[in-house]
Coordinates of C-alpha atoms in Angstrom, one line a residue:
M1 CA 24.1 -186.2 -159.7
T2 CA 27.3 -186.0 -160.9
D3 CA 29.3 -189.4 -161.6
Y4 CA 32.9 -189.2 -161.3
G5 CA 35.6 -191.3 -163.0
I6 CA 39.2 -191.7 -164.2
D7 CA 41.1 -192.8 -167.3
V8 CA 44.6 -194.7 -167.1
S9 CA 47.2 -196.0 -169.1
H10 CA 50.4 -197.8 -168.2
W11 CA 51.6 -194.3 -166.5
N12 CA 49.0 -195.1 -163.7
P13 CA 49.8 -198.1 -161.0
V14 CA 46.6 -199.2 -159.5
N15 CA 47.1 -201.3 -156.7
D16 CA 43.3 -201.5 -155.3
W17 CA 40.3 -201.4 -157.2
N18 CA 38.4 -201.6 -154.3
A19 CA 39.9 -198.6 -152.7
V20 CA 39.4 -196.9 -156.2
R21 CA 35.4 -197.3 -156.2
G22 CA 35.4 -196.3 -152.5
N23 CA 36.5 -192.8 -153.4
G24 CA 33.5 -192.7 -155.4
I25 CA 34.9 -193.6 -158.5
T26 CA 32.5 -195.3 -161.3
Y27 CA 34.0 -195.8 -164.4
C28 CA 37.2 -195.9 -166.1
S29 CA 38.6 -195.8 -169.3
F30 CA 41.8 -197.7 -170.2
K31 CA 44.3 -196.6 -172.6
L32 CA 44.6 -199.9 -175.4
T33 CA 46.1 -198.6 -178.4
E34 CA 47.9 -195.9 -180.2
G35 CA 48.3 -195.4 -183.8
T36 CA 48.4 -198.9 -185.9
G37 CA 51.1 -200.7 -183.8
Y38 CA 51.0 -199.8 -180.1
T39 CA 49.4 -201.4 -177.4
D40 CA 49.3 -200.6 -173.7
R41 CA 49.9 -204.0 -172.4
T42 CA 48.9 -203.1 -168.8
S43 CA 45.0 -202.8 -169.4
G44 CA 44.2 -206.2 -170.4
P45 CA 44.9 -207.8 -166.8
R46 CA 43.2 -204.8 -165.1
V47 CA 40.1 -204.6 -166.8
P48 CA 38.5 -207.6 -165.1
A49 CA 39.7 -206.3 -161.5
A50 CA 38.1 -203.1 -162.3
R51 CA 34.9 -204.6 -163.4
L52 CA 34.8 -207.0 -160.3
A53 CA 35.3 -204.1 -157.9
G54 CA 32.1 -202.2 -159.5
V55 CA 34.0 -199.5 -161.8
V56 CA 32.6 -199.6 -165.2
P57 CA 35.5 -200.1 -167.7
G58 CA 36.0 -198.8 -171.3
G59 CA 39.0 -198.3 -173.6
Y60 CA 40.5 -195.4 -175.6
H61 CA 42.8 -194.9 -178.6
F62 CA 45.1 -192.3 -179.3
A63 CA 45.2 -191.3 -182.9
R64 CA 47.9 -190.9 -184.7
P65 CA 48.5 -189.7 -188.6
G66 CA 47.9 -192.2 -190.8
N67 CA 45.2 -194.7 -192.0
A68 CA 42.1 -194.2 -189.9
D69 CA 40.8 -197.4 -190.8
A70 CA 43.6 -199.4 -190.0
Q71 CA 43.7 -197.5 -186.3
A72 CA 40.2 -198.5 -186.0
D73 CA 40.7 -202.2 -186.8
H74 CA 43.5 -202.2 -184.6
F75 CA 41.4 -200.4 -181.8
A76 CA 38.5 -202.8 -182.2
S77 CA 40.5 -206.0 -181.9
H78 CA 41.6 -205.2 -178.5
L79 CA 38.1 -204.0 -177.5
R80 CA 37.1 -207.4 -178.3
Q81 CA 39.7 -208.8 -176.7
N82 CA 39.0 -207.4 -173.6
N83 CA 35.1 -207.5 -173.7
L84 CA 34.8 -203.9 -173.8
H85 CA 32.6 -204.1 -176.8
T86 CA 29.7 -205.6 -174.6
N87 CA 26.7 -204.0 -173.2
G88 CA 27.2 -202.3 -169.7
S89 CA 30.9 -201.2 -170.7
L90 CA 31.8 -197.5 -170.9
A91 CA 31.5 -196.3 -174.6
P92 CA 35.1 -196.4 -176.6
M93 CA 36.8 -193.2 -176.7
L94 CA 38.6 -191.5 -179.6
D95 CA 41.4 -189.3 -178.0
M96 CA 42.4 -186.3 -180.4
E97 CA 45.2 -184.4 -179.4
A98 CA 48.0 -185.2 -181.6
A99 CA 49.2 -182.1 -183.3
E100 CA 49.9 -183.5 -186.9
L101 CA 46.2 -184.2 -187.1
R102 CA 44.9 -180.8 -186.7
G103 CA 44.5 -180.2 -190.2
T104 CA 42.7 -183.4 -191.2
A105 CA 41.2 -183.9 -187.8
N106 CA 37.3 -183.5 -189.0
D107 CA 38.0 -186.1 -191.9
F108 CA 39.9 -188.7 -189.7
V109 CA 37.3 -188.6 -187.0
P110 CA 34.1 -189.7 -189.0
R111 CA 36.1 -192.1 -191.0
F112 CA 37.5 -193.7 -187.8
I113 CA 34.0 -193.9 -186.0
A114 CA 32.5 -195.2 -189.2
R115 CA 35.1 -198.2 -189.5
L116 CA 35.0 -198.9 -185.9
R117 CA 31.2 -199.2 -185.7
A118 CA 31.6 -201.7 -188.8
A119 CA 34.2 -203.6 -186.8
T120 CA 32.7 -203.8 -183.5
G121 CA 28.7 -203.2 -183.8
V122 CA 28.9 -200.4 -181.2
H123 CA 27.2 -197.4 -182.2
K124 CA 28.4 -195.0 -179.3
V125 CA 31.3 -193.4 -179.2
L126 CA 33.2 -190.8 -177.4
V127 CA 35.3 -188.4 -178.7
Y128 CA 38.1 -186.6 -176.3
A129 CA 40.1 -183.4 -176.8
N130 CA 41.0 -180.3 -175.1
L131 CA 39.3 -176.7 -175.0
D132 CA 42.0 -175.4 -177.9
W133 CA 40.8 -178.4 -180.2
F134 CA 37.1 -177.8 -179.4
T135 CA 37.3 -174.1 -180.0
H136 CA 40.1 -174.0 -183.0
V137 CA 40.2 -177.6 -184.6
L138 CA 37.1 -180.0 -184.3
N139 CA 34.0 -179.3 -185.7
P140 CA 31.7 -181.7 -184.0
G141 CA 28.3 -180.5 -186.3
K142 CA 30.3 -182.2 -189.2
W143 CA 30.5 -186.1 -187.4
A144 CA 28.7 -185.9 -184.2
D145 CA 25.6 -187.8 -185.1
D146 CA 23.2 -189.3 -182.4
G147 CA 25.6 -191.7 -181.4
V148 CA 28.6 -189.4 -180.5
L149 CA 29.3 -187.7 -177.2
L150 CA 32.2 -185.3 -176.4
W151 CA 34.6 -185.4 -173.6
I152 CA 36.5 -182.1 -172.9
A153 CA 39.8 -181.7 -171.2
R154 CA 40.1 -178.6 -169.0
Y155 CA 41.9 -178.2 -166.0
N156 CA 40.0 -175.4 -164.0
G157 CA 39.4 -177.2 -160.9
N158 CA 35.5 -177.1 -161.1
P159 CA 34.2 -180.7 -161.9
G160 CA 31.4 -180.7 -164.6
N161 CA 31.8 -176.9 -165.3
P162 CA 34.6 -176.7 -168.1
G163 CA 33.3 -173.3 -169.1
W164 CA 32.4 -174.4 -172.7
T165 CA 29.2 -175.8 -173.9
H166 CA 28.1 -178.2 -176.6
P167 CA 24.4 -180.3 -176.6
K168 CA 26.7 -183.4 -176.8
L169 CA 29.1 -182.4 -174.1
A170 CA 29.2 -185.2 -171.3
L171 CA 32.5 -185.6 -169.8
H172 CA 34.8 -183.0 -168.2
Q173 CA 38.4 -184.2 -167.4
H174 CA 38.9 -181.4 -164.7
T175 CA 42.5 -182.3 -163.4
Q176 CA 45.5 -184.6 -164.6
T177 CA 46.9 -184.4 -161.1
G178 CA 44.3 -185.9 -159.2
T179 CA 44.5 -188.3 -156.5
V180 CA 42.5 -191.6 -155.7
P181 CA 43.1 -194.0 -152.7
G182 CA 44.5 -197.2 -154.7
I183 CA 46.6 -195.2 -157.1
G184 CA 49.8 -194.3 -156.7
G185 CA 50.6 -191.0 -158.2
S186 CA 48.6 -188.6 -160.0
V187 CA 45.8 -189.8 -161.9
D188 CA 43.1 -187.8 -164.6
R189 CA 39.5 -187.4 -163.1
N190 CA 36.6 -186.9 -164.9
A191 CA 33.1 -185.9 -164.2
T192 CA 29.8 -186.0 -166.0
I193 CA 28.3 -182.7 -167.5
G194 CA 24.7 -181.3 -166.4
Q195 CA 22.0 -184.1 -167.2
F196 CA 24.4 -186.5 -168.6
A197 CA 25.0 -189.6 -166.2
L198 CA 26.8 -192.7 -166.4
S199 CA 24.2 -194.4 -167.8
H200 CA 24.2 -192.4 -171.0
L201 CA 28.2 -193.0 -171.1
T202 CA 27.6 -197.2 -171.6
I203 CA 27.3 -199.3 -174.6
N204 CA 23.6 -199.7 -174.8
G205 CA 22.5 -197.9 -171.9
G206 CA 20.1 -194.7 -172.1
N207 CA 19.7 -192.2 -174.7
A208 CA 21.5 -189.1 -174.4
P209 CA 19.1 -186.3 -172.4
A210 CA 17.1 -184.0 -174.7
P211 CA 19.7 -180.6 -175.4
Q212 CA 19.1 -178.0 -173.1
P213 CA 18.7 -174.2 -174.5
V214 CA 22.5 -172.8 -174.7
P215 CA 22.5 -169.3 -172.8
P216 CA 23.9 -166.6 -174.9
T217 CA 27.9 -166.6 -174.9
P218 CA 28.5 -163.7 -172.6
T219 CA 31.0 -160.8 -173.8
P220 CA 34.4 -162.0 -172.8
P221 CA 36.2 -159.8 -170.1
T222 CA 39.0 -157.5 -170.9
P223 CA 42.1 -159.3 -170.5
P224 CA 44.0 -158.3 -167.2
T225 CA 46.8 -155.6 -168.2
D226 CA 49.2 -158.0 -167.3
T227 CA 48.3 -160.8 -170.0
E228 CA 51.2 -161.7 -172.1
I229 CA 51.1 -164.1 -175.1
Y230 CA 53.9 -166.3 -176.3
T231 CA 54.1 -167.8 -180.0
V232 CA 55.6 -171.2 -179.7
R233 CA 58.5 -171.4 -181.9
A234 CA 60.3 -175.0 -183.3
G235 CA 62.0 -176.8 -180.5
D236 CA 60.4 -174.9 -177.8
T237 CA 59.3 -177.2 -175.0
L238 CA 56.5 -176.0 -172.1
S239 CA 59.3 -176.7 -169.4
A240 CA 61.6 -174.0 -171.0
I241 CA 58.8 -171.3 -171.7
A242 CA 58.0 -172.0 -168.0
A243 CA 61.6 -171.4 -166.8
R244 CA 61.8 -168.4 -169.5
Y245 CA 58.8 -166.9 -167.7
G246 CA 59.3 -167.2 -164.4
T247 CA 56.2 -170.0 -164.0
T248 CA 55.7 -173.4 -163.7
V249 CA 54.6 -176.1 -166.8
G250 CA 51.1 -176.9 -164.2
A251 CA 50.3 -173.2 -164.3
L252 CA 50.9 -172.8 -167.9
A253 CA 49.0 -176.1 -168.8
A254 CA 46.2 -175.1 -166.3
L255 CA 45.7 -171.4 -167.8
N256 CA 45.8 -172.8 -171.5
G257 CA 43.8 -175.8 -171.3
I258 CA 46.7 -178.2 -172.3
S259 CA 46.3 -181.8 -171.8
N260 CA 49.5 -182.8 -172.5
P261 CA 52.1 -180.5 -171.6
N262 CA 55.0 -182.8 -173.6
R263 CA 52.8 -181.6 -176.7
I264 CA 53.0 -178.2 -178.1
Y265 CA 53.3 -176.9 -181.7
A266 CA 55.1 -174.4 -183.6
G267 CA 52.7 -171.5 -183.8
Q268 CA 50.5 -172.3 -180.8
K269 CA 49.5 -169.2 -179.0
I270 CA 50.5 -169.8 -175.0
R271 CA 49.2 -167.2 -172.5
I272 CA 51.8 -166.8 -170.1
R273 CA 50.0 -164.9 -167.5
G274 CA 46.8 -162.8 -167.0
G275 CA 43.3 -163.9 -166.5
T276 CA 44.0 -166.5 -163.9
A277 CA 44.5 -164.0 -160.8
G278 CA 41.2 -164.7 -158.4
G279 CA 39.8 -167.2 -161.1
Q280 CA 41.5 -170.5 -160.6
R281 CA 39.7 -172.8 -157.8
Y282 CA 41.1 -175.9 -156.0
Q283 CA 38.9 -178.3 -153.9
V284 CA 40.4 -179.5 -150.6
R285 CA 41.0 -183.0 -150.6
S286 CA 41.2 -185.3 -147.4
G287 CA 45.4 -185.1 -146.1
D288 CA 45.9 -181.7 -147.8
T289 CA 47.4 -178.7 -145.7
L290 CA 47.2 -175.0 -146.5
S291 CA 50.9 -175.0 -146.7
G292 CA 51.1 -178.1 -149.5
I293 CA 48.4 -176.2 -151.3
A294 CA 50.3 -173.0 -151.4
A295 CA 53.5 -174.8 -152.6
K296 CA 51.6 -176.5 -155.3
F297 CA 50.3 -173.2 -156.8
G298 CA 53.6 -171.2 -156.3
T299 CA 52.1 -169.1 -153.5
T300 CA 52.1 -168.3 -149.9
V301 CA 50.1 -169.7 -147.0
A302 CA 49.4 -166.0 -146.1
A303 CA 47.9 -165.2 -149.4
L304 CA 45.9 -167.8 -149.7
A305 CA 44.2 -167.4 -146.2
S306 CA 43.6 -163.6 -146.7
R307 CA 42.3 -164.3 -150.4
N308 CA 39.9 -166.9 -148.7
N309 CA 39.0 -165.4 -145.6
I310 CA 40.6 -168.0 -143.4
A311 CA 41.0 -167.0 -139.7
N312 CA 43.3 -170.1 -138.9
P313 CA 45.3 -171.5 -141.7
N314 CA 45.7 -174.8 -139.8
R315 CA 41.9 -175.6 -140.2
I316 CA 40.7 -176.5 -143.7
Q317 CA 38.1 -179.3 -144.5
A318 CA 37.9 -181.7 -147.2
G319 CA 35.8 -180.5 -149.8
Q320 CA 36.3 -176.8 -149.1
W321 CA 36.8 -174.8 -152.4
L322 CA 39.6 -172.4 -152.2
T323 CA 40.6 -169.3 -154.8
I324 CA 44.3 -169.2 -155.9
P325 CA 45.3 -165.7 -155.7

């Protein structure tokens, strides 16, 4: 059974944790710290409220270039302050996405984990990154021991199925524009993967399930003829690239597995178009209309109805999956 959760920072106003829990959300990772000096002051007061509503809380640290030991100590201090180092809490998470860490990431991660374990006594640690990092930067074989689980960001609209596999891959952040009752605006939504469950993600919870055989990697399909790749230059922004090619920031981020549209780096390869036709999927939520979905993805009601064999565009239902043309 898939377990659903969220991760939040000061950008996400939470008004009603009981409503959040009522939406099937069972866990939440709160941003606590960043680098060696930043603390998200909104998280502390919200942790007890989440726990009281039955949402399992945990904390995460956004890694920056610099001293890994000092960052781990900073994070550990706030885990203890918020009782997020205790049994039953969601395991602490290390967020690896700062472009400046790409060249040293596989040295930073194990050092941070070792120091965090020494400072908190917590053995289980989650390591979060997007698809690009897991395929081109991070080497879990170097540092993912029996206490490390992986958390991937890939916004493909298919919860629990990120399209990338690893024996320790336990969580999938499948959207950054999710909606949850009790939370104002968009929020990151997450789902457990395969045999992993919430119990495997908590401190002193169950052991991770035995790794399943990984099927052979299929030969990648030939890219569509309209595929175009853009190499990011110094000073580029994703919004400027989107405007130049007549697309949207959301479409580029989804197509390229970019978790933070504000962070791209010179030399990065951005797919502008191609590979999405008939492939991106969206699950209808309560209150959705076909016209609203069409506007969100830059298409038309007629195109959506035709692609999904919808006879009456005024009748769609929550939970229904749509393929975006």
